[in-house]
Structure formats: structure tokens, C-alpha cells
Short mmCIF file of C-alpha atoms in Angstrom, two decimals:
data_model
loop_
_atom_site.label_atom_id
_atom_site.label_comp_id
_atom_site.label_asym_id
_atom_site.label_seq_id
_atom_site.Cartn_x
_atom_site.Cartn_y
_atom_site.Cartn_z
CA UNK A 1 -151.47 68.89 42.10
CA UNK A 2 -149.09 67.31 44.55
CA UNK A 3 -147.17 65.58 41.78
CA UNK A 4 -146.53 68.75 39.71
CA UNK A 5 -143.60 70.96 40.43
CA UNK A 6 -143.62 74.53 39.16
CA UNK A 7 -140.29 76.23 38.51
CA UNK A 8 -139.08 79.36 36.67
CA UNK A 9 -137.97 78.76 33.10
CA UNK A 10 -134.25 78.68 32.67
CA UNK A 11 -132.99 81.37 30.38
CA UNK A 12 -130.71 80.75 27.44
CA UNK A 13 -127.07 81.71 27.66
CA UNK A 14 -126.23 85.45 27.30
CA UNK A 15 -124.94 84.89 23.79
CA UNK A 16 -128.39 84.00 22.65
CA UNK A 17 -130.37 86.41 24.82
CA UNK A 18 -131.37 88.89 22.09
CA UNK A 19 -131.84 86.93 18.93
CA UNK A 20 -133.51 88.16 15.75
CA UNK A 21 -137.17 87.42 15.51
CA UNK A 22 -137.49 84.16 13.63
CA UNK A 23 -140.91 83.38 12.19
CA UNK A 24 -142.65 80.45 13.85
CA UNK A 25 -143.22 78.82 10.42
CA UNK A 26 -139.43 78.99 9.56
CA UNK A 27 -138.50 77.71 13.02
CA UNK A 28 -140.81 74.68 12.78
CA UNK A 29 -139.73 73.93 9.21
CA UNK A 30 -136.07 74.12 10.07
CA UNK A 31 -136.34 72.02 13.18
CA UNK A 32 -138.60 69.28 11.79
CA UNK A 33 -137.16 68.78 8.33
CA UNK A 34 -134.29 66.46 9.27
CA UNK A 35 -136.54 64.13 11.28
CA UNK A 36 -139.07 64.25 8.45
CA UNK A 37 -136.49 63.18 5.89
CA UNK A 38 -135.55 60.21 8.01
CA UNK A 39 -139.17 59.15 8.52
CA UNK A 40 -139.78 59.58 4.78
CA UNK A 41 -136.87 57.20 4.02
CA UNK A 42 -138.22 54.76 6.59
CA UNK A 43 -141.66 54.82 5.13
CA UNK A 44 -140.43 54.27 1.60
CA UNK A 45 -138.15 51.41 2.63
CA UNK A 46 -141.09 49.79 4.45
CA UNK A 47 -143.27 49.95 1.44
CA UNK A 48 -140.65 48.45 -0.80
CA UNK A 49 -139.18 46.07 1.83
CA UNK A 50 -140.36 42.95 0.01
CA UNK A 51 -138.84 44.12 -3.23
CA UNK A 52 -135.56 45.27 -1.66
CA UNK A 53 -135.35 41.96 0.13
CA UNK A 54 -135.42 40.05 -3.18
CA UNK A 55 -133.01 42.45 -4.93
CA UNK A 56 -130.40 42.78 -2.16
CA UNK A 57 -130.88 39.66 -0.01
CA UNK A 58 -131.78 36.63 -2.05
CA UNK A 59 -132.97 33.71 0.04
CA UNK A 60 -134.70 30.49 -0.42
CA UNK A 61 -137.77 31.64 1.60
CA UNK A 62 -139.72 34.90 1.32
CA UNK A 63 -139.54 35.31 5.02
CA UNK A 64 -135.75 35.01 4.92
CA UNK A 65 -135.41 37.80 2.37
CA UNK A 66 -137.79 40.00 4.36
CA UNK A 67 -136.06 39.36 7.64
CA UNK A 68 -132.64 40.24 6.09
CA UNK A 69 -134.09 43.38 4.57
CA UNK A 70 -135.67 44.66 7.77
CA UNK A 71 -132.59 43.62 9.79
CA UNK A 72 -130.34 45.61 7.51
CA UNK A 73 -132.52 48.66 7.79
CA UNK A 74 -132.85 48.17 11.55
CA UNK A 75 -129.09 47.96 12.02
CA UNK A 76 -128.92 51.71 11.37
CA UNK A 77 -130.72 52.11 14.73
CA UNK A 78 -127.51 50.71 16.39
CA UNK A 79 -125.73 53.93 15.52
CA UNK A 80 -128.38 56.10 17.19
CA UNK A 81 -126.98 55.84 20.69
CA UNK A 82 -123.51 56.77 19.43
CA UNK A 83 -125.08 59.74 17.46
CA UNK A 84 -127.05 60.68 20.57
CA UNK A 85 -123.98 60.73 22.79
CA UNK A 86 -121.70 62.57 20.30
CA UNK A 87 -124.01 65.03 18.58
CA UNK A 88 -126.25 65.57 21.60
CA UNK A 89 -123.12 66.55 23.67
CA UNK A 90 -122.06 68.72 20.76
CA UNK A 91 -125.45 70.48 20.74
CA UNK A 92 -125.31 71.25 24.46
CA UNK A 93 -121.69 72.42 24.14
CA UNK A 94 -121.66 74.35 20.85
CA UNK A 95 -125.37 75.05 20.25
CA UNK A 96 -128.40 73.55 18.60
CA UNK A 97 -127.86 75.26 15.24
CA UNK A 98 -124.31 73.83 14.76
CA UNK A 99 -125.48 70.35 15.57
CA UNK A 100 -128.55 70.60 13.22
CA UNK A 101 -126.39 71.71 10.30
CA UNK A 102 -124.12 68.67 10.87
CA UNK A 103 -126.93 66.13 11.16
CA UNK A 104 -128.75 67.11 7.92
CA UNK A 105 -125.43 66.80 5.97
CA UNK A 106 -124.90 63.30 7.30
CA UNK A 107 -128.48 62.34 6.57
CA UNK A 108 -128.28 63.45 3.01
CA UNK A 109 -125.12 61.30 2.38
CA UNK A 110 -126.93 58.30 3.91
CA UNK A 111 -129.95 58.80 1.76
CA UNK A 112 -127.76 59.03 -1.35
CA UNK A 113 -126.25 55.68 -0.53
CA UNK A 114 -129.71 54.07 -0.51
CA UNK A 115 -130.57 55.71 -3.81
CA UNK A 116 -127.52 54.52 -5.80
CA UNK A 117 -126.68 51.14 -4.24
CA UNK A 118 -126.28 48.42 -6.90
CA UNK A 119 -128.33 45.19 -6.46
CA UNK A 120 -126.86 41.98 -5.32
CA UNK A 121 -127.15 40.52 -8.91
CA UNK A 122 -125.09 43.42 -10.22
CA UNK A 123 -122.38 43.87 -7.63
CA UNK A 124 -122.70 41.02 -5.15
CA UNK A 125 -122.13 41.96 -1.54
CA UNK A 126 -121.19 45.52 -2.43
CA UNK A 127 -124.89 46.49 -2.86
CA UNK A 128 -126.00 45.34 0.61
CA UNK A 129 -122.84 46.91 2.12
CA UNK A 130 -123.67 50.30 0.58
CA UNK A 131 -127.21 50.12 1.95
CA UNK A 132 -125.71 49.21 5.30
CA UNK A 133 -123.33 52.23 5.24
CA UNK A 134 -126.22 54.53 4.33
CA UNK A 135 -128.30 53.26 7.21
CA UNK A 136 -125.40 53.60 9.67
CA UNK A 137 -124.93 57.22 8.59
CA UNK A 138 -128.64 57.99 8.88
CA UNK A 139 -128.82 56.34 12.30
CA UNK A 140 -125.86 58.26 13.62
CA UNK A 141 -127.25 61.60 12.35
CA UNK A 142 -130.76 61.06 13.59
CA UNK A 143 -129.47 59.96 17.02
CA UNK A 144 -128.35 63.59 17.58
CA UNK A 145 -130.94 65.30 15.42
CA UNK A 146 -133.98 64.66 17.55
CA UNK A 147 -132.49 66.17 20.72
CA UNK A 148 -130.98 69.31 19.16
CA UNK A 149 -133.93 70.17 16.94
CA UNK A 150 -136.66 69.45 19.55
CA UNK A 151 -134.70 71.42 22.21
CA UNK A 152 -134.60 74.42 19.86
CA UNK A 153 -138.35 74.11 19.13
CA UNK A 154 -138.96 74.11 22.82
CA UNK A 155 -136.62 76.92 23.73
CA UNK A 156 -136.94 79.39 20.82
CA UNK A 157 -140.44 80.72 21.28
CA UNK A 158 -140.76 80.86 25.12
CA UNK A 159 -143.31 79.07 27.31
CA UNK A 160 -146.43 80.03 25.37
CA UNK A 161 -147.20 77.69 22.54
CA UNK A 162 -144.44 75.32 23.46
CA UNK A 163 -146.62 72.20 23.08
CA UNK A 164 -147.81 73.22 19.65
CA UNK A 165 -144.18 73.87 18.38
CA UNK A 166 -142.87 70.60 19.73
CA UNK A 167 -145.88 68.74 18.30
CA UNK A 168 -144.64 69.58 14.81
CA UNK A 169 -141.54 67.42 15.42
CA UNK A 170 -143.93 64.47 15.72
CA UNK A 171 -146.44 65.70 13.26
CA UNK A 172 -143.70 66.06 10.57
CA UNK A 173 -143.22 62.30 10.91
CA UNK A 174 -146.83 61.94 9.88
CA UNK A 175 -146.49 64.18 6.85
CA UNK A 176 -143.36 62.36 5.88
CA UNK A 177 -145.15 59.00 6.14
CA UNK A 178 -147.99 60.33 4.05
CA UNK A 179 -145.57 61.65 1.37
CA UNK A 180 -143.74 58.33 1.33
CA UNK A 181 -146.93 56.38 1.00
CA UNK A 182 -148.29 58.63 -1.76
CA UNK A 183 -145.01 58.40 -3.67
CA UNK A 184 -145.03 54.59 -3.35
CA UNK A 185 -148.71 54.42 -4.40
CA UNK A 186 -148.05 56.43 -7.51
CA UNK A 187 -145.06 54.26 -8.40
CA UNK A 188 -146.93 50.99 -7.82
CA UNK A 189 -149.91 52.24 -9.77
CA UNK A 190 -148.00 53.61 -12.82
CA UNK A 191 -145.02 51.30 -13.31
CA UNK A 192 -144.83 47.63 -14.10
CA UNK A 193 -143.21 45.20 -11.71
CA UNK A 194 -140.19 44.98 -13.99
CA UNK A 195 -139.76 48.74 -14.01
CA UNK A 196 -140.19 48.92 -10.24
CA UNK A 197 -137.49 46.30 -9.68
CA UNK A 198 -135.17 47.83 -12.24
CA UNK A 199 -135.28 51.53 -11.28
CA UNK A 200 -138.64 52.55 -9.87
CA UNK A 201 -137.88 51.78 -6.20
CA UNK A 202 -134.94 54.26 -6.28
CA UNK A 203 -137.09 57.20 -7.26
CA UNK A 204 -138.45 58.01 -3.78
CA UNK A 205 -134.90 58.19 -2.31
CA UNK A 206 -133.81 60.63 -5.02
CA UNK A 207 -136.89 62.69 -4.41
CA UNK A 208 -135.95 62.82 -0.69
CA UNK A 209 -132.63 64.28 -1.61
CA UNK A 210 -134.34 67.31 -3.09
CA UNK A 211 -135.18 68.62 0.40
CA UNK A 212 -131.50 68.97 1.34
CA UNK A 213 -130.82 72.41 -0.02
CA UNK A 214 -133.97 73.75 1.64
CA UNK A 215 -132.92 72.28 4.91
CA UNK A 216 -129.42 73.73 4.73
CA UNK A 217 -130.78 77.23 3.80
CA UNK A 218 -133.47 77.61 6.50
CA UNK A 219 -131.26 76.14 9.22
CA UNK A 220 -128.41 78.61 8.40
CA UNK A 221 -130.78 81.47 9.18
CA UNK A 222 -131.88 80.32 12.61
CA UNK A 223 -130.86 82.03 15.88
CA UNK A 224 -129.02 79.97 18.52
CA UNK A 225 -130.98 79.36 21.70
CA UNK A 226 -128.23 77.90 23.95
CA UNK A 227 -124.47 77.85 24.11
CA UNK A 228 -122.65 76.43 27.13
CA UNK A 229 -120.14 78.43 29.23
CA UNK A 230 -116.56 78.08 27.96
CA UNK A 231 -115.36 76.06 30.92
CA UNK A 232 -118.52 74.20 31.69
CA UNK A 233 -118.18 70.47 32.40
CA UNK A 234 -119.09 67.94 29.69
CA UNK A 235 -122.95 67.98 29.33
CA UNK A 236 -122.88 64.24 28.77
CA UNK A 237 -120.96 63.67 31.94
CA UNK A 238 -123.33 65.88 33.87
CA UNK A 239 -126.35 64.07 32.42
CA UNK A 240 -125.33 60.64 33.65
CA UNK A 241 -123.87 61.89 36.89
CA UNK A 242 -126.84 63.99 37.97
CA UNK A 243 -129.83 62.76 35.96
CA UNK A 244 -129.03 58.99 35.39
CA UNK A 245 -132.33 57.81 36.88
CA UNK A 246 -134.31 60.16 34.72
CA UNK A 247 -132.56 58.88 31.61
CA UNK A 248 -133.37 55.30 32.48
CA UNK A 249 -137.04 56.21 33.08
CA UNK A 250 -137.06 58.22 29.90
CA UNK A 251 -136.07 55.24 27.82
CA UNK A 252 -138.82 53.15 29.41
CA UNK A 253 -141.51 55.77 28.83
CA UNK A 254 -141.00 55.81 25.03
CA UNK A 255 -141.09 52.04 24.56
CA UNK A 256 -144.89 51.80 23.97
CA UNK A 257 -145.01 54.78 21.58
CA UNK A 258 -141.96 53.60 19.64
CA UNK A 259 -143.16 50.10 19.06
CA UNK A 260 -146.61 51.37 18.27
CA UNK A 261 -145.31 53.87 15.65
CA UNK A 262 -143.16 51.42 13.86
CA UNK A 263 -145.80 48.65 13.97
CA UNK A 264 -148.98 50.49 13.18
CA UNK A 265 -147.53 53.10 10.70
CA UNK A 266 -144.53 51.45 9.06
CA UNK A 267 -145.10 47.65 9.33
CA UNK A 268 -148.80 47.77 8.52
CA UNK A 269 -148.38 47.78 4.70
CA UNK A 270 -146.25 44.68 4.88
CA UNK A 271 -148.67 43.08 7.31
CA UNK A 272 -151.57 43.79 4.97
CA UNK A 273 -149.82 42.20 1.99
CA UNK A 274 -148.31 39.10 3.64
CA UNK A 275 -150.71 38.24 6.45
CA UNK A 276 -154.09 39.69 5.21
CA UNK A 277 -153.36 39.07 1.49
CA UNK A 278 -154.58 42.45 0.39
CA UNK A 279 -153.31 44.02 -2.84
CA UNK A 280 -150.08 46.01 -2.49
CA UNK A 281 -151.45 49.07 -4.21
CA UNK A 282 -154.38 49.19 -1.76
CA UNK A 283 -152.27 48.41 1.32
CA UNK A 284 -150.31 51.66 0.58
CA UNK A 285 -153.48 53.58 1.52
CA UNK A 286 -152.75 52.53 5.14
CA UNK A 287 -149.58 54.56 5.10
CA UNK A 288 -151.53 57.58 3.80
CA UNK A 289 -154.22 57.20 6.42
CA UNK A 290 -152.00 56.62 9.43
CA UNK A 291 -149.64 59.38 8.28
CA UNK A 292 -152.40 61.96 8.01
CA UNK A 293 -153.91 60.73 11.29
CA UNK A 294 -150.64 60.91 13.22
CA UNK A 295 -150.10 64.43 11.91
CA UNK A 296 -153.54 65.60 13.02
CA UNK A 297 -153.37 63.76 16.39
CA UNK A 298 -149.83 65.22 17.05
CA UNK A 299 -150.93 68.80 16.59
CA UNK A 300 -154.10 68.15 18.64
CA UNK A 301 -152.07 66.71 21.53
CA UNK A 302 -149.74 69.65 21.35
CA UNK A 303 -152.71 72.08 21.45
CA UNK A 304 -154.12 70.24 24.50
CA UNK A 305 -150.77 70.11 26.27
CA UNK A 306 -150.56 73.94 26.13
CA UNK A 307 -153.99 74.26 27.72
CA UNK A 308 -154.13 71.54 30.28
CA UNK A 309 -152.82 72.21 33.77
CA UNK A 310 -151.43 68.68 33.91
CA UNK A 311 -150.19 66.50 31.13
CA UNK A 312 -149.77 63.12 32.80
CA UNK A 313 -153.51 62.29 32.68
CA UNK A 314 -153.53 62.77 28.91
CA UNK A 315 -150.51 60.52 28.51
CA UNK A 316 -152.12 57.79 30.68
CA UNK A 317 -155.42 58.07 28.88
CA UNK A 318 -153.62 57.68 25.54
CA UNK A 319 -151.76 54.53 26.60
CA UNK A 320 -154.81 52.88 28.16
CA UNK A 321 -157.06 53.48 25.17
CA UNK A 322 -154.39 52.12 22.87
CA UNK A 323 -154.04 48.90 24.92
CA UNK A 324 -157.70 48.39 25.16
CA UNK A 325 -158.13 48.80 21.39
CA UNK A 326 -155.27 46.62 20.18
CA UNK A 327 -156.69 43.05 20.61
CA UNK A 328 -160.14 43.76 19.10
CA UNK A 329 -158.53 45.80 16.34
CA UNK A 330 -156.19 43.00 15.18
CA UNK A 331 -158.89 40.34 15.71
CA UNK A 332 -161.18 42.24 13.34
CA UNK A 333 -158.50 42.84 10.79
CA UNK A 334 -157.52 39.12 10.65
CA UNK A 335 -161.06 37.79 10.65
CA UNK A 336 -162.60 40.36 8.28
CA UNK A 337 -159.71 41.54 6.09
CA UNK A 338 -161.03 44.40 3.98
CA UNK A 339 -159.31 47.55 3.06
CA UNK A 340 -161.95 49.89 4.63
CA UNK A 341 -161.94 48.09 7.90
CA UNK A 342 -158.07 47.87 8.14
CA UNK A 343 -157.74 51.54 7.27
CA UNK A 344 -160.39 52.60 9.88
CA UNK A 345 -158.78 50.52 12.64
CA UNK A 346 -155.26 51.70 11.76
CA UNK A 347 -156.46 55.31 12.02
CA UNK A 348 -158.10 54.59 15.39
CA UNK A 349 -154.94 53.00 16.83
CA UNK A 350 -152.79 55.80 15.46
CA UNK A 351 -155.03 58.54 16.88
CA UNK A 352 -155.16 56.99 20.39
CA UNK A 353 -151.35 56.41 20.33
CA UNK A 354 -150.41 59.88 19.21
CA UNK A 355 -152.65 61.87 21.58
CA UNK A 356 -150.12 61.18 24.39
CA UNK A 357 -146.89 61.66 22.43
CA UNK A 358 -146.41 65.43 22.65
CA UNK A 359 -147.30 65.88 26.29
CA UNK A 360 -145.00 62.96 27.21
CA UNK A 361 -142.19 64.52 25.23
CA UNK A 362 -142.70 67.79 27.01
CA UNK A 363 -142.74 66.16 30.42
CA UNK A 364 -139.33 64.61 29.71
CA UNK A 365 -137.87 67.76 28.33
CA UNK A 366 -139.02 69.99 31.09
CA UNK A 367 -137.57 67.66 33.70
CA UNK A 368 -134.11 68.03 31.90
CA UNK A 369 -132.18 71.27 32.66
CA UNK A 370 -131.31 73.35 29.60
CA UNK A 371 -127.60 72.60 29.92
CA UNK A 372 -128.19 68.83 29.28
CA UNK A 373 -131.53 68.98 27.44
CA UNK A 374 -130.23 68.10 23.94
CA UNK A 375 -127.94 65.45 25.31
CA UNK A 376 -130.67 63.96 27.52
CA UNK A 377 -133.39 63.67 24.86
CA UNK A 378 -130.91 62.44 22.22
CA UNK A 379 -129.74 59.59 24.54
CA UNK A 380 -133.26 58.72 25.71
CA UNK A 381 -134.64 58.76 22.25
CA UNK A 382 -131.70 56.98 20.59
CA UNK A 383 -131.54 54.13 23.14
CA UNK A 384 -135.24 53.60 23.26
CA UNK A 385 -135.77 53.67 19.56
CA UNK A 386 -132.68 51.59 18.82
CA UNK A 387 -133.60 48.71 21.18
CA UNK A 388 -137.37 48.70 20.48
CA UNK A 389 -137.95 50.63 17.27
CA UNK A 390 -135.10 49.27 15.26
CA UNK A 391 -135.99 45.70 16.34
CA UNK A 392 -139.77 46.04 15.98
CA UNK A 393 -140.24 44.85 12.51
CA UNK A 394 -137.64 42.07 12.84
CA UNK A 395 -139.24 40.86 16.17
CA UNK A 396 -142.81 41.03 14.73
CA UNK A 397 -141.77 39.25 11.49
CA UNK A 398 -140.07 36.53 13.56
CA UNK A 399 -143.05 36.15 15.83
CA UNK A 400 -145.44 35.77 12.86
CA UNK A 401 -143.14 33.19 11.31
CA UNK A 402 -142.45 31.32 14.50
CA UNK A 403 -145.94 31.28 16.04
CA UNK A 404 -148.14 31.51 12.98
CA UNK A 405 -150.44 33.71 15.19
CA UNK A 406 -151.55 36.80 13.33
CA UNK A 407 -152.42 38.52 16.57
CA UNK A 408 -148.80 38.33 17.89
CA UNK A 409 -148.00 41.96 16.88
CA UNK A 410 -150.91 43.05 19.14
CA UNK A 411 -149.62 41.11 22.11
CA UNK A 412 -146.13 42.46 21.64
CA UNK A 413 -147.31 46.01 21.49
CA UNK A 414 -149.51 45.55 24.54
CA UNK A 415 -146.56 44.22 26.62
CA UNK A 416 -144.46 47.22 25.61
CA UNK A 417 -147.26 49.67 26.33
CA UNK A 418 -147.62 48.12 29.84
CA UNK A 419 -143.99 48.91 30.56
CA UNK A 420 -144.43 52.49 29.52
CA UNK A 421 -147.62 52.99 31.60
CA UNK A 422 -146.00 51.77 34.72
CA UNK A 423 -143.06 54.07 34.24
CA UNK A 424 -145.16 57.15 33.41
CA UNK A 425 -147.03 56.72 36.71
CA UNK A 426 -143.73 57.22 38.55
CA UNK A 427 -142.86 60.52 36.85
CA UNK A 428 -143.32 63.85 38.59
CA UNK A 429 -144.27 66.69 36.29
CA UNK A 430 -142.10 69.87 36.22
CA UNK A 431 -143.88 72.90 34.75
CA UNK A 432 -141.87 76.02 33.80
CA UNK A 433 -143.92 79.11 34.72
CA UNK A 434 -142.46 81.89 32.66
#
């Protein structure tokens, strides 16, 4: 108990002290829909990465096209820190609701760019440039989205059930991955290769746009949970001046989970096709399985986080179990490449990884005061995901091409998880009591 600090919960600003009662379902849907849309786009792009590489980035080698495709998608992550700085500061200054309305609008424009971009054969460099612009917009918006929406999930319903509410932010990523995988599976199974290359790969992005009106509507009916005082100093300045060390530790704590998510969930279909030589249609099942598993594991971890007196042991157990399972899992996949085995091992890795995500997220948010909470989480998430999530597929693809070792993704993830574990051990829990 000596590394847990209990403190009274900080109340929202007076302006938001007596909000209307917002149903928990509407609150969860409104706060998780933006992040889910981004994860859906990422999943779809991952499943069509080989095809998009050929259409937009022609190269003499298959690895060259794939590297250019994942690098272009990853470059959107470069905008996340800027979005985290700008929109996170805006959310702490003007409120979570205003920031969330802005981010979903930008995200929709970015998705539209991906859906309508002409191929290289049709418009030359214009096509890749439009995809690049769309990814930059999406990266900027999500950089601020995660902090504002997760802060609202945490603050809107009080202390009780906080872990379960926040877990939906992560669980929605799993549902989005599942929807993306199912959409891709249907398209691969029902369309010819010619139809997919001609127009079929665009369909999932257009489907993603249909969620925009729903997102705008339910977010417009939310109640604000925090508005800064009129003459309060810049939240961003306060964050780095008073909580700079915590921000640095926060970035290090999400490295393992970030790399694990983008490797096990989003890169696995490409790995199954290129390295394990499994059929593309069957490899899409990996996205379905890991998406559903991450959803269930996220909600389970949120439920546990609400009931356990301490959260750090659950986080440590999650990291250790993942590290221990990585090498044998990838060894088995490469030596006995069958769809049932790969799906089972992918589900195992996903479950062990996600059991610690919600409690770790809660630990970080509870250590951040409400006046800098959105800025802090936005900056931590944006920097960590930019450096390690955005580069993950590129780094792993490069390692596979450079070393020829099919186990290199496991070694990379183990190294990142070790950094996270060492940092988590230095954190001191702060639990709000009412």
C-alpha cells in the first residue's frame, strides 16, 4: 500500500457542476466513436496494404511497394503530437465537447481523402499526395481526440465504474478492427482481383464515412465536464512546467502496448500472407479474432480495474505474460503455419496484452490533474504512438527484409515491452476516493 496515494477527486468547473443526466450508453458511444473510426481506417488500410502499395507506389520489388505504402500511412502519425498539443490544450481550455466536435470533423475529411484518391496510373503523384493529406488530417485529429474523449469518459460518471467506461475507449478499437476485418473479408470473398483493384478497396472507406452524422449528433448532446477559468494559464505550459517528468514516463509506459497492438492486430494479416504464405481470405480471420479478443479483454480489464485495490500488479502481470508468450508463439507460427494455430496464438497474445491496458490508462490519467488531463493524455499518447506505433509496421517490414528472420517481430516487441515494464515499476499510483 505504500506506493498508492489516495486523494479526493477534483470536481469539474462550476459551469459543468449540474449537467443533464446523460445515459452511459450515449456517453460511451459519443466518446469512443472518433477513435473507433480511426482504428477502422487503420485496419482496412492494413488489410489492403499490399494492393494499395501496388496501385499508389509502384516499385520493382514487392517489399519496396509495401514499405512505401506503410510509410505513407505511418507518416500521418507525425501529425499526432501537433494535434495533441493544439487540440489537447484546446480541450483543457474550452472543454472536452468542443474539442471532440472539431476532431470528428477533421477525421471525416481525412477519411474522404483516402476514399476518393486517384491511383498513380490515373493521376501520377497526385494520388499518393491525396492519401498523404488524408493521413495528415487524420493524424492531427486523433492526436487531440484521444485525450479529450477519454478525459470525458473518466470525468462524466464519477468515480464508480470509471474503469469500465474508459475501457470502452480501448474496446471500441477492437470492435473497429473486427468491423474492418469483416468488411475486407466480404470484399475479398465476393469480388475478383480486378474488381478489388479497380474500386473494391475504396468501399470500406466510404462505409466508414457513414458514421460521421451519428458522431456529430450524439456529441452535440453531451454535457461538458470541464471548462478552465477565464484567466487560467495555458494548460500546455502548466503541463510541461509542473508535470514534465510524468509526461516522459507516460510516453515510455505505452511503448509496449502500442507496438503490441499495431503488430499483433494490424500487421498480422500482412505477416500471414507474406511470411507464412497463408491465403489472404483466411488471414483476414486474424483481424476478426484479435479484434473481438481485444474488445473482450479491454472490458474485462476495466471491470477488474474498478474492483482491485491496486492496478499496478495487473499491469505488470499483463506485460510479463505477453513477453513470456511472444517467442514461443512466433516460433510455433513460423514452424507450423496453419490458420487455426495462428488465430489461437494471436488471440492469446492479444488477451495478455489488453488485460493491462485500461488499468495503465487509468493510472496515468489519475496522476494528471483535471486542468491538464486532456493535454497530458493527448501529448503522451500522440508522442508514444507516433514514434513507436507509426513506425512499427515499417520497422518490422524492414527487419524482416534485412535479417530474413521471421522471429524478428517478436524480438522487437519484447524489447519495447521491457522498456514499458521498467517504467511502470517506477510509477506511484494515485487513487481518487470520491
